[in-house]
């Protein structure tokens, strides 16, 4: 029986990101590359050097956030370009802060022999576990120039820190 050496290519797993469809597509591309690579064919998307339209139209990721802590409070800043304060909902459910929003874009163009109407919608939700020592009654949110800032003030007890001496042994 003849023995033919198998070509084994090392591949990296699909990157984890905010868009699950991107990760799924990358993983499927990787799987098809491994299968078709044995026959010398490139993957379809790489051969055509294009990105499918459905990926661009359905990808709406949760917003990027910055979380900062100082002596008196925690602050969450969420970038929400193109939204207004009416499109955003901030709520507290148990020990979880929930940030929800919906983006709606509509474009209509009328000309003599041409009519174009485009609509896109996308919703997002992010949840954050509240750390201990947050004064739940004083949580505040402001919205300015596409940035939502949520302030989570610490209780007076949480603001007090006890210094612990470190001893050499």
Tab-separated table of N, CA and C in Angstrom:
chain	number	residue	atom	x	y	z
A	1	UNK	N	0.844	-1.167	0.000
A	1	UNK	CA	0.000	0.000	0.000
A	1	UNK	C	0.897	1.240	0.000
A	2	UNK	N	0.637	2.170	-0.907
A	2	UNK	CA	1.456	3.379	-1.031
A	2	UNK	C	1.065	4.378	0.045
A	3	UNK	N	2.066	5.025	0.571
A	3	UNK	CA	1.800	6.025	1.592
A	3	UNK	C	2.080	7.415	1.020
A	4	UNK	N	1.050	8.254	1.042
A	4	UNK	CA	1.182	9.621	0.549
A	4	UNK	C	1.207	10.561	1.747
A	5	UNK	N	2.238	11.410	1.845
A	5	UNK	CA	2.272	12.312	2.997
A	5	UNK	C	1.149	13.347	2.913
A	6	UNK	N	0.521	13.597	4.032
A	6	UNK	CA	-0.552	14.595	4.108
A	6	UNK	C	0.062	15.947	4.440
A	7	UNK	N	-0.426	16.973	3.743
A	7	UNK	CA	0.041	18.325	4.005
A	7	UNK	C	-0.803	18.904	5.132
A	8	UNK	N	-0.158	19.280	6.215
A	8	UNK	CA	-0.857	19.854	7.359
A	8	UNK	C	-0.434	21.306	7.475
A	9	UNK	N	-1.410	22.192	7.411
A	9	UNK	CA	-1.141	23.620	7.537
A	9	UNK	C	-1.644	24.093	8.889
A	10	UNK	N	-0.821	24.865	9.552
A	10	UNK	CA	-1.259	25.438	10.820
A	10	UNK	C	-2.058	26.690	10.525
A	11	UNK	N	-3.224	26.776	11.129
A	11	UNK	CA	-4.073	27.949	10.956
A	11	UNK	C	-4.389	28.532	12.320
A	12	UNK	N	-4.658	29.797	12.337
A	12	UNK	CA	-5.020	30.452	13.590
A	12	UNK	C	-6.530	30.477	13.708
A	13	UNK	N	-7.047	30.373	14.925
A	13	UNK	CA	-8.497	30.438	15.091
A	13	UNK	C	-9.025	31.817	14.735
A	14	UNK	N	-10.318	31.871	14.457
A	14	UNK	CA	-10.963	33.139	14.099
A	14	UNK	C	-10.846	34.112	15.253
A	15	UNK	N	-10.591	35.385	14.942
A	15	UNK	CA	-10.465	36.372	16.018
A	15	UNK	C	-11.798	36.600	16.701
A	16	UNK	N	-11.748	36.799	18.004
A	16	UNK	CA	-12.966	37.093	18.746
A	16	UNK	C	-13.163	38.595	18.737
A	17	UNK	N	-14.324	39.025	18.383
A	17	UNK	CA	-14.607	40.451	18.325
A	17	UNK	C	-16.006	40.726	18.818
A	18	UNK	N	-16.463	41.905	18.536
A	18	UNK	CA	-17.797	42.276	18.980
A	18	UNK	C	-18.877	41.763	18.038
A	19	UNK	N	-18.529	41.503	16.785
A	19	UNK	CA	-19.512	41.085	15.798
A	19	UNK	C	-19.477	39.577	15.638
A	20	UNK	N	-20.498	38.855	16.127
A	20	UNK	CA	-20.465	37.396	16.036
A	20	UNK	C	-20.520	36.889	14.595
A	21	UNK	N	-21.135	37.629	13.679
A	21	UNK	CA	-21.201	37.181	12.291
A	21	UNK	C	-19.832	37.237	11.632
A	22	UNK	N	-19.022	38.224	12.005
A	22	UNK	CA	-17.663	38.312	11.470
A	22	UNK	C	-16.841	37.110	11.928
A	23	UNK	N	-16.954	36.768	13.203
A	23	UNK	CA	-16.213	35.621	13.727
A	23	UNK	C	-16.685	34.329	13.060
A	24	UNK	N	-17.993	34.191	12.854
A	24	UNK	CA	-18.522	33.000	12.200
A	24	UNK	C	-18.027	32.904	10.767
A	25	UNK	N	-18.054	34.035	10.045
A	25	UNK	CA	-17.579	34.030	8.660
A	25	UNK	C	-16.106	33.685	8.589
A	26	UNK	N	-15.312	34.254	9.493
A	26	UNK	CA	-13.876	33.971	9.502
A	26	UNK	C	-13.627	32.494	9.789
A	27	UNK	N	-14.395	31.927	10.700
A	27	UNK	CA	-14.241	30.505	11.028
A	27	UNK	C	-14.659	29.626	9.841
A	28	UNK	N	-15.736	30.005	9.154
A	28	UNK	CA	-16.174	29.248	7.970
A	28	UNK	C	-15.140	29.357	6.845
A	29	UNK	N	-14.591	30.563	6.637
A	29	UNK	CA	-13.528	30.737	5.641
A	29	UNK	C	-12.350	29.830	5.954
A	30	UNK	N	-11.993	29.794	7.246
A	30	UNK	CA	-10.867	28.960	7.660
A	30	UNK	C	-11.150	27.488	7.374
A	31	UNK	N	-12.383	27.048	7.640
A	31	UNK	CA	-12.744	25.658	7.398
A	31	UNK	C	-12.705	25.342	5.896
A	32	UNK	N	-13.277	26.218	5.064
A	32	UNK	CA	-13.260	25.981	3.627
A	32	UNK	C	-11.856	26.078	3.053
A	33	UNK	N	-11.025	26.978	3.615
A	33	UNK	CA	-9.630	27.056	3.175
A	33	UNK	C	-8.914	25.739	3.416
A	34	UNK	N	-9.172	25.135	4.573
A	34	UNK	CA	-8.520	23.859	4.881
A	34	UNK	C	-8.993	22.770	3.919
A	35	UNK	N	-10.292	22.785	3.582
A	35	UNK	CA	-10.824	21.770	2.670
A	35	UNK	C	-10.355	22.021	1.237
A	36	UNK	N	-10.574	23.245	0.738
A	36	UNK	CA	-10.251	23.559	-0.651
A	36	UNK	C	-8.757	23.684	-0.877
A	37	UNK	N	-8.007	24.000	0.186
A	37	UNK	CA	-6.564	24.149	0.052
A	37	UNK	C	-5.895	22.867	-0.419
A	38	UNK	N	-6.501	21.736	-0.109
A	38	UNK	CA	-5.951	20.461	-0.550
A	38	UNK	C	-6.027	20.296	-2.055
A	39	UNK	N	-6.927	21.042	-2.703
A	39	UNK	CA	-7.064	20.982	-4.150
A	39	UNK	C	-6.400	22.163	-4.845
A	40	UNK	N	-5.811	23.060	-4.072
A	40	UNK	CA	-5.116	24.209	-4.646
A	40	UNK	C	-6.006	25.391	-4.960
A	41	UNK	N	-7.257	25.409	-4.423
A	41	UNK	CA	-8.167	26.523	-4.685
A	41	UNK	C	-8.153	27.504	-3.515
A	42	UNK	N	-8.179	28.815	-3.799
A	42	UNK	CA	-8.302	29.780	-2.700
A	42	UNK	C	-9.750	29.857	-2.249
A	43	UNK	N	-9.993	30.461	-1.070
A	43	UNK	CA	-11.376	30.613	-0.626
A	43	UNK	C	-12.095	31.576	-1.569
A	44	UNK	N	-13.403	31.472	-1.618
A	44	UNK	CA	-14.197	32.286	-2.536
A	44	UNK	C	-13.997	33.772	-2.281
A	45	UNK	N	-14.096	34.215	-1.008
A	45	UNK	CA	-13.991	35.642	-0.706
A	45	UNK	C	-12.591	36.158	-0.990
A	46	UNK	N	-11.578	35.335	-0.729
A	46	UNK	CA	-10.219	35.789	-1.001
A	46	UNK	C	-9.946	35.803	-2.498
A	47	UNK	N	-10.526	34.860	-3.233
A	47	UNK	CA	-10.322	34.823	-4.679
A	47	UNK	C	-10.926	36.060	-5.339
A	48	UNK	N	-12.076	36.476	-4.855
A	48	UNK	CA	-12.747	37.649	-5.420
A	48	UNK	C	-12.301	38.932	-4.727
A	49	UNK	N	-11.552	38.800	-3.622
A	49	UNK	CA	-11.066	39.935	-2.843
A	49	UNK	C	-12.198	40.906	-2.530
A	50	UNK	N	-13.258	40.371	-1.913
A	50	UNK	CA	-14.404	41.207	-1.578
A	50	UNK	C	-14.995	40.769	-0.254
A	51	UNK	N	-15.841	41.593	0.283
A	51	UNK	CA	-16.543	41.321	1.515
A	51	UNK	C	-18.026	41.236	1.164
A	52	UNK	N	-18.744	40.241	1.666
A	52	UNK	CA	-20.155	40.126	1.289
A	52	UNK	C	-20.983	41.299	1.804
A	53	UNK	N	-22.004	41.709	1.019
A	53	UNK	CA	-22.852	42.830	1.398
A	53	UNK	C	-23.630	42.555	2.675
A	54	UNK	N	-24.038	41.281	2.898
A	54	UNK	CA	-24.831	40.997	4.073
A	54	UNK	C	-24.053	41.266	5.345
A	55	UNK	N	-22.731	41.148	5.303
A	55	UNK	CA	-21.956	41.405	6.511
A	55	UNK	C	-21.987	42.884	6.863
A	56	UNK	N	-21.882	43.742	5.870
A	56	UNK	CA	-21.915	45.173	6.136
A	56	UNK	C	-23.301	45.619	6.582
A	57	UNK	N	-24.346	45.041	6.033
A	57	UNK	CA	-25.686	45.519	6.344
A	57	UNK	C	-26.203	45.036	7.689
A	58	UNK	N	-25.713	43.890	8.199
A	58	UNK	CA	-26.235	43.368	9.446
A	58	UNK	C	-25.297	43.534	10.629
A	59	UNK	N	-24.104	44.082	10.411
A	59	UNK	CA	-23.203	44.216	11.546
A	59	UNK	C	-23.469	45.525	12.269
A	60	UNK	N	-23.953	45.421	13.470
A	60	UNK	CA	-24.172	46.572	14.334
A	60	UNK	C	-23.710	46.145	15.710
A	61	UNK	N	-22.506	46.534	16.046
A	61	UNK	CA	-21.900	46.077	17.279
A	61	UNK	C	-22.316	46.949	18.449
A	62	UNK	N	-22.156	46.389	19.622
A	62	UNK	CA	-22.390	47.157	20.837
A	62	UNK	C	-21.358	48.279	20.907
A	63	UNK	N	-21.704	49.381	21.525
A	63	UNK	CA	-20.791	50.530	21.528
A	63	UNK	C	-19.521	50.273	22.341
A	64	UNK	N	-18.461	50.947	21.941
A	64	UNK	CA	-17.218	50.908	22.706
A	64	UNK	C	-17.403	51.742	23.965
A	65	UNK	N	-16.849	51.275	25.079
A	65	UNK	CA	-16.974	52.011	26.334
A	65	UNK	C	-15.613	52.160	27.003
A	66	UNK	N	-15.490	53.227	27.771
A	66	UNK	CA	-14.350	53.433	28.656
A	66	UNK	C	-14.897	53.440	30.067
A	67	UNK	N	-14.235	52.708	30.962
A	67	UNK	CA	-14.647	52.670	32.363
A	67	UNK	C	-13.490	53.202	33.196
A	68	UNK	N	-13.778	54.224	33.996
A	68	UNK	CA	-12.757	54.898	34.789
A	68	UNK	C	-13.220	54.931	36.242
A	69	UNK	N	-12.265	54.749	37.163
A	69	UNK	CA	-12.564	54.843	38.589
A	69	UNK	C	-11.660	55.894	39.214
A	70	UNK	N	-12.244	56.731	40.080
A	70	UNK	CA	-11.438	57.641	40.890
A	70	UNK	C	-11.872	57.450	42.339
A	71	UNK	N	-11.465	58.348	43.227
A	71	UNK	CA	-11.763	58.193	44.644
A	71	UNK	C	-13.248	58.274	44.964
A	72	UNK	N	-14.003	59.031	44.155
A	72	UNK	CA	-15.395	59.306	44.498
A	72	UNK	C	-16.425	58.562	43.649
A	73	UNK	N	-16.031	58.091	42.465
A	73	UNK	CA	-17.036	57.486	41.588
A	73	UNK	C	-16.397	56.619	40.501
A	74	UNK	N	-17.269	55.829	39.875
A	74	UNK	CA	-16.932	55.126	38.645
A	74	UNK	C	-17.611	55.899	37.522
A	75	UNK	N	-17.024	55.902	36.338
A	75	UNK	CA	-17.662	56.569	35.200
A	75	UNK	C	-17.561	55.666	33.985
A	76	UNK	N	-18.677	55.519	33.293
A	76	UNK	CA	-18.734	54.747	32.049
A	76	UNK	C	-19.043	55.730	30.929
A	77	UNK	N	-18.167	55.790	29.928
A	77	UNK	CA	-18.392	56.623	28.753
A	77	UNK	C	-18.599	55.709	27.555
A	78	UNK	N	-19.747	55.841	26.902
A	78	UNK	CA	-20.072	55.024	25.735
A	78	UNK	C	-20.144	55.917	24.502
A	79	UNK	N	-19.446	55.516	23.450
A	79	UNK	CA	-19.467	56.271	22.196
A	79	UNK	C	-20.671	55.830	21.375
A	80	UNK	N	-21.551	56.773	21.110
A	80	UNK	CA	-22.793	56.491	20.380
A	80	UNK	C	-22.992	57.503	19.262
A	81	UNK	N	-22.111	57.524	18.259
A	81	UNK	CA	-22.244	58.517	17.189
A	81	UNK	C	-23.534	58.321	16.403
A	82	UNK	N	-24.165	59.414	16.057
A	82	UNK	CA	-25.389	59.364	15.265
A	82	UNK	C	-26.642	59.144	16.084
A	83	UNK	N	-26.518	58.974	17.394
A	83	UNK	CA	-27.691	58.782	18.242
A	83	UNK	C	-27.946	60.043	19.061
A	84	UNK	N	-29.148	60.133	19.591
A	84	UNK	CA	-29.484	61.212	20.511
A	84	UNK	C	-29.902	60.589	21.835
A	85	UNK	N	-30.131	61.424	22.835
A	85	UNK	CA	-30.512	60.901	24.153
A	85	UNK	C	-31.853	60.166	24.098
A	86	UNK	N	-32.684	60.466	23.094
A	86	UNK	CA	-33.980	59.787	22.958
A	86	UNK	C	-33.830	58.352	22.465
A	87	UNK	N	-32.691	58.040	21.823
A	87	UNK	CA	-32.447	56.705	21.279
A	87	UNK	C	-31.807	55.758	22.283
A	88	UNK	N	-31.498	56.267	23.489
A	88	UNK	CA	-30.745	55.496	24.471
A	88	UNK	C	-31.579	55.293	25.729
A	89	UNK	N	-31.480	54.099	26.319
A	89	UNK	CA	-32.185	53.782	27.552
A	89	UNK	C	-31.168	53.217	28.545
A	90	UNK	N	-31.078	53.837	29.714
A	90	UNK	CA	-30.204	53.352	30.781
A	90	UNK	C	-31.096	52.942	31.939
A	91	UNK	N	-30.928	51.693	32.414
A	91	UNK	CA	-31.768	51.226	33.515
A	91	UNK	C	-30.940	50.385	34.478
A	92	UNK	N	-31.488	50.204	35.658
A	92	UNK	CA	-30.849	49.418	36.699
A	92	UNK	C	-31.765	48.249	37.006
A	93	UNK	N	-31.247	47.045	36.880
A	93	UNK	CA	-32.021	45.844	37.142
A	93	UNK	C	-31.235	44.986	38.126
A	94	UNK	N	-31.649	45.023	39.390
A	94	UNK	CA	-30.898	44.316	40.427
A	94	UNK	C	-29.537	44.968	40.596
A	95	UNK	N	-28.484	44.195	40.452
A	95	UNK	CA	-27.117	44.719	40.534
A	95	UNK	C	-26.499	44.878	39.155
A	96	UNK	N	-27.326	45.057	38.144
A	96	UNK	CA	-26.850	45.179	36.767
A	96	UNK	C	-27.331	46.486	36.149
A	97	UNK	N	-26.382	47.228	35.590
A	97	UNK	CA	-26.699	48.443	34.849
A	97	UNK	C	-26.844	48.047	33.388
A	98	UNK	N	-27.980	48.381	32.783
A	98	UNK	CA	-28.260	47.975	31.411
A	98	UNK	C	-28.322	49.207	30.518
A	99	UNK	N	-27.565	49.162	29.437
A	99	UNK	CA	-27.524	50.238	28.444
A	99	UNK	C	-28.085	49.678	27.143
A	100	UNK	N	-29.194	50.276	26.666
A	100	UNK	CA	-29.839	49.830	25.430
A	100	UNK	C	-29.950	51.012	24.483
A	101	UNK	N	-29.968	50.711	23.212
A	101	UNK	CA	-30.156	51.768	22.237
A	101	UNK	C	-30.568	51.206	20.906
A	102	UNK	N	-31.073	52.101	20.063
A	102	UNK	CA	-31.486	51.697	18.726
A	102	UNK	C	-31.129	52.797	17.747
A	103	UNK	N	-30.511	52.391	16.679
A	103	UNK	CA	-30.136	53.335	15.621
A	103	UNK	C	-31.061	53.097	14.439
A	104	UNK	N	-31.630	54.190	13.945
A	104	UNK	CA	-32.491	54.136	12.760
A	104	UNK	C	-31.966	55.153	11.760
A	105	UNK	N	-31.734	54.700	10.559
A	105	UNK	CA	-31.308	55.607	9.503
A	105	UNK	C	-32.213	55.412	8.303
A	106	UNK	N	-32.700	56.517	7.803
A	106	UNK	CA	-33.543	56.476	6.619
A	106	UNK	C	-33.033	57.516	5.628
A	107	UNK	N	-32.990	57.121	4.370
A	107	UNK	CA	-32.526	58.023	3.316
A	107	UNK	C	-33.460	57.866	2.134
A	108	UNK	N	-33.956	58.988	1.643
A	108	UNK	CA	-34.870	58.959	0.512
A	108	UNK	C	-34.402	59.982	-0.513
A	109	UNK	N	-34.390	59.550	-1.759
A	109	UNK	CA	-33.916	60.412	-2.841
A	109	UNK	C	-34.897	60.306	-4.005
A	110	UNK	N	-35.450	61.444	-4.417
A	110	UNK	CA	-36.403	61.453	-5.529
A	110	UNK	C	-35.854	62.338	-6.631
A	111	UNK	N	-35.854	61.800	-7.829
A	111	UNK	CA	-35.451	62.562	-9.006
A	111	UNK	C	-36.493	62.319	-10.095
A	112	UNK	N	-36.236	62.863	-11.255
A	112	UNK	CA	-37.209	62.762	-12.347
A	112	UNK	C	-37.536	61.301	-12.679
A	113	UNK	N	-36.550	60.492	-12.978
A	113	UNK	CA	-36.776	59.087	-13.336
A	113	UNK	C	-36.111	58.140	-12.340
A	114	UNK	N	-35.959	58.597	-11.125
A	114	UNK	CA	-35.205	57.810	-10.165
A	114	UNK	C	-35.798	57.989	-8.773
A	115	UNK	N	-35.950	56.897	-8.067
A	115	UNK	CA	-36.402	56.953	-6.677
A	115	UNK	C	-35.559	55.973	-5.871
A	116	UNK	N	-34.970	56.442	-4.788
A	116	UNK	CA	-34.135	55.612	-3.925
A	116	UNK	C	-34.612	55.772	-2.495
A	117	UNK	N	-34.849	54.650	-1.823
A	117	UNK	CA	-35.253	54.670	-0.428
A	117	UNK	C	-34.461	53.598	0.303
A	118	UNK	N	-33.669	54.024	1.283
A	118	UNK	CA	-32.871	53.087	2.062
A	118	UNK	C	-33.204	53.257	3.535
A	119	UNK	N	-33.306	52.133	4.228
A	119	UNK	CA	-33.558	52.150	5.665
A	119	UNK	C	-32.655	51.120	6.318
A	120	UNK	N	-32.089	51.485	7.454
A	120	UNK	CA	-31.324	50.513	8.228
A	120	UNK	C	-31.629	50.725	9.703
A	121	UNK	N	-31.735	49.632	10.407
A	121	UNK	CA	-32.050	49.650	11.821
A	121	UNK	C	-31.077	48.728	12.535
A	122	UNK	N	-30.764	49.065	13.742
A	122	UNK	CA	-29.910	48.204	14.539
A	122	UNK	C	-30.078	48.527	16.008
A	123	UNK	N	-30.124	47.500	16.817
A	123	UNK	CA	-30.268	47.680	18.258
A	123	UNK	C	-29.060	47.070	18.952
A	124	UNK	N	-28.739	47.601	20.121
A	124	UNK	CA	-27.649	47.052	20.902
A	124	UNK	C	-28.036	47.049	22.363
A	125	UNK	N	-27.315	46.253	23.138
A	125	UNK	CA	-27.513	46.210	24.583
A	125	UNK	C	-26.196	45.818	25.228
A	126	UNK	N	-25.811	46.538	26.261
A	126	UNK	CA	-24.630	46.203	27.061
A	126	UNK	C	-25.049	46.185	28.518
A	127	UNK	N	-24.504	45.254	29.259
A	127	UNK	CA	-24.813	45.144	30.679
A	127	UNK	C	-23.526	45.198	31.483
A	128	UNK	N	-23.603	45.835	32.658
A	128	UNK	CA	-22.445	45.984	33.527
A	128	UNK	C	-22.853	45.612	34.951
A	129	UNK	N	-22.096	44.747	35.589
A	129	UNK	CA	-22.342	44.402	36.987
A	129	UNK	C	-21.869	45.560	37.849
A	130	UNK	N	-22.718	45.999	38.763
A	130	UNK	CA	-22.356	47.104	39.644
A	130	UNK	C	-21.351	46.621	40.687
A	131	UNK	N	-20.267	47.358	40.863
A	131	UNK	CA	-19.332	46.985	41.927
A	131	UNK	C	-19.930	47.315	43.293
A	132	UNK	N	-19.392	46.711	44.323
A	132	UNK	CA	-19.869	47.007	45.676
A	132	UNK	C	-19.555	48.457	46.013
A	133	UNK	N	-20.415	49.064	46.808
A	133	UNK	CA	-20.161	50.410	47.278
A	133	UNK	C	-20.666	51.519	46.373
A	134	UNK	N	-21.522	51.202	45.401
A	134	UNK	CA	-22.091	52.233	44.536
A	134	UNK	C	-23.380	52.752	45.168
A	135	UNK	N	-23.512	54.065	45.234
A	135	UNK	CA	-24.729	54.690	45.752
A	135	UNK	C	-25.772	54.671	44.634
A	136	UNK	N	-26.628	53.678	44.676
A	136	UNK	CA	-27.592	53.423	43.593
A	136	UNK	C	-28.562	54.584	43.364
A	137	UNK	N	-28.874	55.357	44.404
A	137	UNK	CA	-29.834	56.451	44.278
A	137	UNK	C	-29.240	57.684	43.600
A	138	UNK	N	-27.929	57.738	43.457
A	138	UNK	CA	-27.286	58.918	42.876
A	138	UNK	C	-26.668	58.659	41.514
A	139	UNK	N	-26.984	57.545	40.886
A	139	UNK	CA	-26.469	57.258	39.546
A	139	UNK	C	-27.073	58.269	38.575
A	140	UNK	N	-26.230	58.851	37.722
A	140	UNK	CA	-26.691	59.880	36.783
A	140	UNK	C	-26.112	59.603	35.396
A	141	UNK	N	-26.844	60.033	34.374
A	141	UNK	CA	-26.391	59.861	32.988
A	141	UNK	C	-26.568	61.169	32.237
A	142	UNK	N	-25.562	61.520	31.424
A	142	UNK	CA	-25.639	62.705	30.563
A	142	UNK	C	-25.240	62.292	29.150
A	143	UNK	N	-25.742	63.043	28.179
A	143	UNK	CA	-25.457	62.746	26.778
A	143	UNK	C	-25.019	64.029	26.098
A	144	UNK	N	-23.839	64.005	25.471
A	144	UNK	CA	-23.343	65.196	24.794
A	144	UNK	C	-22.462	64.801	23.622
A	145	UNK	N	-22.774	65.331	22.443
A	145	UNK	CA	-21.970	65.139	21.232
A	145	UNK	C	-21.672	63.667	20.932
A	146	UNK	N	-22.686	62.834	21.074
A	146	UNK	CA	-22.534	61.420	20.733
A	146	UNK	C	-21.867	60.569	21.789
A	147	UNK	N	-21.649	61.110	22.981
A	147	UNK	CA	-21.028	60.336	24.061
A	147	UNK	C	-21.971	60.323	25.262
A	148	UNK	N	-22.294	59.123	25.712
A	148	UNK	CA	-23.112	58.940	26.906
A	148	UNK	C	-22.166	58.737	28.084
A	149	UNK	N	-22.327	59.542	29.129
A	149	UNK	CA	-21.510	59.417	30.343
A	149	UNK	C	-22.412	59.038	31.503
A	150	UNK	N	-22.101	57.922	32.141
A	150	UNK	CA	-22.868	57.448	33.290
A	150	UNK	C	-21.948	57.526	34.503
A	151	UNK	N	-22.390	58.236	35.527
A	151	UNK	CA	-21.606	58.387	36.755
A	151	UNK	C	-22.218	57.509	37.834
A	152	UNK	N	-21.382	56.686	38.440
A	152	UNK	CA	-21.794	55.781	39.505
A	152	UNK	C	-21.047	56.196	40.777
A	153	UNK	N	-21.624	57.111	41.573
A	153	UNK	CA	-20.913	57.592	42.761
A	153	UNK	C	-20.754	56.489	43.806
A	154	UNK	N	-19.628	56.553	44.512
A	154	UNK	CA	-19.361	55.592	45.584
A	154	UNK	C	-20.016	56.096	46.875
A	155	UNK	N	-20.413	55.163	47.731
A	155	UNK	CA	-20.922	55.537	49.052
A	155	UNK	C	-19.760	56.069	49.879
A	156	UNK	N	-20.085	56.803	50.941
A	156	UNK	CA	-19.024	57.364	51.788
A	156	UNK	C	-18.189	56.248	52.412
A	157	UNK	N	-18.806	55.127	52.720
A	157	UNK	CA	-18.068	53.993	53.284
A	157	UNK	C	-17.097	53.411	52.259
A	158	UNK	N	-17.504	53.356	50.991
A	158	UNK	CA	-16.638	52.814	49.948
A	158	UNK	C	-15.491	53.768	49.627
A	159	UNK	N	-15.687	55.079	49.884
A	159	UNK	CA	-14.635	56.053	49.614
A	159	UNK	C	-13.508	55.990	50.638
A	160	UNK	N	-13.809	55.470	51.818
A	160	UNK	CA	-12.784	55.363	52.855
A	160	UNK	C	-11.927	54.130	52.578
A	161	UNK	N	-10.636	54.350	52.540
A	161	UNK	CA	-9.719	53.240	52.321
A	161	UNK	C	-8.873	53.050	53.556
A	162	UNK	N	-8.631	51.821	53.880
A	162	UNK	CA	-7.798	51.506	55.028
A	162	UNK	C	-6.443	51.078	54.515
A	163	UNK	N	-5.426	51.721	54.985
A	163	UNK	CA	-4.059	51.391	54.604
A	163	UNK	C	-3.618	50.182	55.420
A	164	UNK	N	-3.105	49.161	54.739
A	164	UNK	CA	-2.624	47.952	55.387
A	164	UNK	C	-1.106	47.928	55.267
A	165	UNK	N	-0.473	47.822	56.400
A	165	UNK	CA	0.989	47.842	56.443
A	165	UNK	C	1.533	46.514	55.928
A	166	UNK	N	2.548	46.598	55.099
A	166	UNK	CA	3.200	45.415	54.570
A	166	UNK	C	4.491	45.210	55.359
A	167	UNK	N	4.629	44.043	55.979
A	167	UNK	CA	5.797	43.738	56.804
A	167	UNK	C	6.715	42.758	56.089
A	168	UNK	N	7.979	42.971	56.241
A	168	UNK	CA	8.969	42.043	55.688
A	168	UNK	C	9.110	40.861	56.638
A	169	UNK	N	9.331	39.692	56.118
A	169	UNK	CA	9.516	38.499	56.968
A	169	UNK	C	10.926	37.988	56.896
